[in-house]
Short mmCIF file of C-alpha atoms and ligand atoms in Angstrom, two decimals:
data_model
loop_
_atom_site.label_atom_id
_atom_site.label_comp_id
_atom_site.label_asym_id
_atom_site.label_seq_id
_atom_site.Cartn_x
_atom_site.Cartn_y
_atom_site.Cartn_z
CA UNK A 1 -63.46 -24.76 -143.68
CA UNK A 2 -62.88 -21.07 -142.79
CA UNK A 3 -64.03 -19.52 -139.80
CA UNK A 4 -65.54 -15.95 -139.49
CA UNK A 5 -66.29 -13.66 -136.90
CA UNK A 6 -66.57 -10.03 -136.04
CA UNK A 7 -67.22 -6.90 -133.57
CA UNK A 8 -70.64 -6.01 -132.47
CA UNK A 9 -70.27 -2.90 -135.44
CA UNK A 10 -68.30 -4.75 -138.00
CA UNK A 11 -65.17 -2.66 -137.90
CA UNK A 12 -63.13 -5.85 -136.72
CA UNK A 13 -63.57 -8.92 -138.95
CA UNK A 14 -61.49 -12.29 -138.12
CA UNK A 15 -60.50 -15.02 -140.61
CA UNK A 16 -59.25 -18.35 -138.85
CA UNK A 17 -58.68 -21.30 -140.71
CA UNK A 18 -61.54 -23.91 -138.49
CA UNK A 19 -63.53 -24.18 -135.57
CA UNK A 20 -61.35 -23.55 -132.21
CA UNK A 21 -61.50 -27.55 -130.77
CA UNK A 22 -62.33 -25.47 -127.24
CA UNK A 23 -61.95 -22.28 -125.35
CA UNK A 24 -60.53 -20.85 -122.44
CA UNK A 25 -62.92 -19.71 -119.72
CA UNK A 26 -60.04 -17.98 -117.61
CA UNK A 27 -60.24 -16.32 -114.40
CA UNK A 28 -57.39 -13.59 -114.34
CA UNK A 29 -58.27 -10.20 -113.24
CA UNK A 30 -58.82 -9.00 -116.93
CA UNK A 31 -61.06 -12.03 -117.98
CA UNK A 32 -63.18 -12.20 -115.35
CA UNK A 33 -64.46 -8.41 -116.05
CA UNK A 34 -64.60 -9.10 -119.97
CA UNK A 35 -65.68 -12.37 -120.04
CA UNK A 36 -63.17 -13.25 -122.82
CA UNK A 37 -63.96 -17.17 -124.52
CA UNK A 38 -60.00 -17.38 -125.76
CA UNK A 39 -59.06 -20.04 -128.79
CA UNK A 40 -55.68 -20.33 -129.59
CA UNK A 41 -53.77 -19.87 -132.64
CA UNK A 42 -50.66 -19.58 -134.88
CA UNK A 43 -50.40 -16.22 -135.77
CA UNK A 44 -49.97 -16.69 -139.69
CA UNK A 45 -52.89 -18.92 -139.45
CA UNK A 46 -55.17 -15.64 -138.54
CA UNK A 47 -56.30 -13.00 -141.00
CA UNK A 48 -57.88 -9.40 -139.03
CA UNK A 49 -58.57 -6.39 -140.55
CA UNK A 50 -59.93 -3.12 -138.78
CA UNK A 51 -58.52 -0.95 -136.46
CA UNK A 52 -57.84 -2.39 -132.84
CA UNK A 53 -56.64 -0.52 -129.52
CA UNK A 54 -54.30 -2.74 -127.34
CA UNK A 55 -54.25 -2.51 -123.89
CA UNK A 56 -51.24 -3.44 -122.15
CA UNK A 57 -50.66 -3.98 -118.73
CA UNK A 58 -48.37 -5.73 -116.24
CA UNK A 59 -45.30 -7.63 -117.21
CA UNK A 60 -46.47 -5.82 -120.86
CA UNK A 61 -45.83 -9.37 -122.86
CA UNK A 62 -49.08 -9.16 -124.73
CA UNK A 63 -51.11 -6.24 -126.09
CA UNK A 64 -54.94 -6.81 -125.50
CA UNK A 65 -56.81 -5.47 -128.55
CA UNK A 66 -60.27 -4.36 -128.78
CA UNK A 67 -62.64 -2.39 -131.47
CA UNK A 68 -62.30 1.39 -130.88
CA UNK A 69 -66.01 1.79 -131.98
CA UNK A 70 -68.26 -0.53 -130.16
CA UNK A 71 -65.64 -1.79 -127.36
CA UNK A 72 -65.66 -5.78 -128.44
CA UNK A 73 -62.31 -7.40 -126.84
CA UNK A 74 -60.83 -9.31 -130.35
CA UNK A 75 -57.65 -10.95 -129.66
CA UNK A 76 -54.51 -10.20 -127.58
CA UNK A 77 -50.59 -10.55 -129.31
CA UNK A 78 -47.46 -10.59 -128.11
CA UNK A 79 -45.57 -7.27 -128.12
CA UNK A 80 -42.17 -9.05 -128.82
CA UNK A 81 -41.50 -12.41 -127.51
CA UNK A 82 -43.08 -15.27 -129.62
CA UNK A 83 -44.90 -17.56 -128.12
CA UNK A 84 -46.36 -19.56 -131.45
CA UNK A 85 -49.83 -18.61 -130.68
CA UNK A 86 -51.88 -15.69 -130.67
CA UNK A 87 -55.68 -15.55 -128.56
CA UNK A 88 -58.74 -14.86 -129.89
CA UNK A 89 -62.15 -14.09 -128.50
CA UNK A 90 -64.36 -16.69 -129.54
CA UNK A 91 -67.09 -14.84 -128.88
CA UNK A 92 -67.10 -13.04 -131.76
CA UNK A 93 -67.59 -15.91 -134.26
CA UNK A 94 -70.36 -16.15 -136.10
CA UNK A 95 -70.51 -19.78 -135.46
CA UNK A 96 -69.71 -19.65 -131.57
CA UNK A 97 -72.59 -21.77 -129.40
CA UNK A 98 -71.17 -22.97 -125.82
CA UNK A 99 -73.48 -25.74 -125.89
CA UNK A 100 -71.39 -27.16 -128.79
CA UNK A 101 -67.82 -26.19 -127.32
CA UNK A 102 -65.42 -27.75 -124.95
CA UNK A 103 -65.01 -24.38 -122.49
CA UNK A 104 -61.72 -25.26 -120.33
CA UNK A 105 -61.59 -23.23 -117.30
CA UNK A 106 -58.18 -21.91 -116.35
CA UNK A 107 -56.92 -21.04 -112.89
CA UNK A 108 -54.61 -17.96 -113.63
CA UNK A 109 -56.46 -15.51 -110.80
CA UNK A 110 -53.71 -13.42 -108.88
ZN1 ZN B 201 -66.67 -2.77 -133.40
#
């Protein structure tokens, strides 16, 4: 069963094909200000529509996408190299409760 989710103003809506098994609770210097919940997935497997701004910083592998309106982080993509799986911020599925969610922490701070 499909999965939905959106930004705080509804610009952003996400399509994924089930419930993410669990999250990533990560520590980097970019999660631990946004507070990102990431689920991975193949990137045919995802559907978004909306305008997103990427960030991109540091080794510049991924772009970091967020609504332009109401500042929601959505999901971050490669810029060029595939890596078979694209992140998404939980957080913005209408279904998303961390009582009922594995939440794996990683260690990835600098
Ligand atoms: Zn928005």
């Amino acid at each position: 069963m499909s999965v939905r989710g959106s930004c705080h103003c509804g610009n952003v809506q996400i399509t994924l094909p089930r419930q993410p098994d669990w999250v990533a609770d990560c520590n980097c210097s970019l999660c631990r200000r946004t507070a990102w919940r990431v689920a991975y997935y193949p990137p045919d497997q995802v559907r978004i529509s909306g305008e997103t701004k990427a960030y991109i910083w540091g080794d510049r592998l991924i772009g970091i996408h967020h609504c332009p309106t109401c500042g929601c982080g959505t999901h971050w993509q490669t810029l060029g190299e595939d890596f078979g799986k694209m992140g998404i911020n939980a957080r913005l599925l209408d279904s998303y409760d961390e009582a009922t969610i594995e939440v794996r922490k990683f260690d990835n701070a600098d």
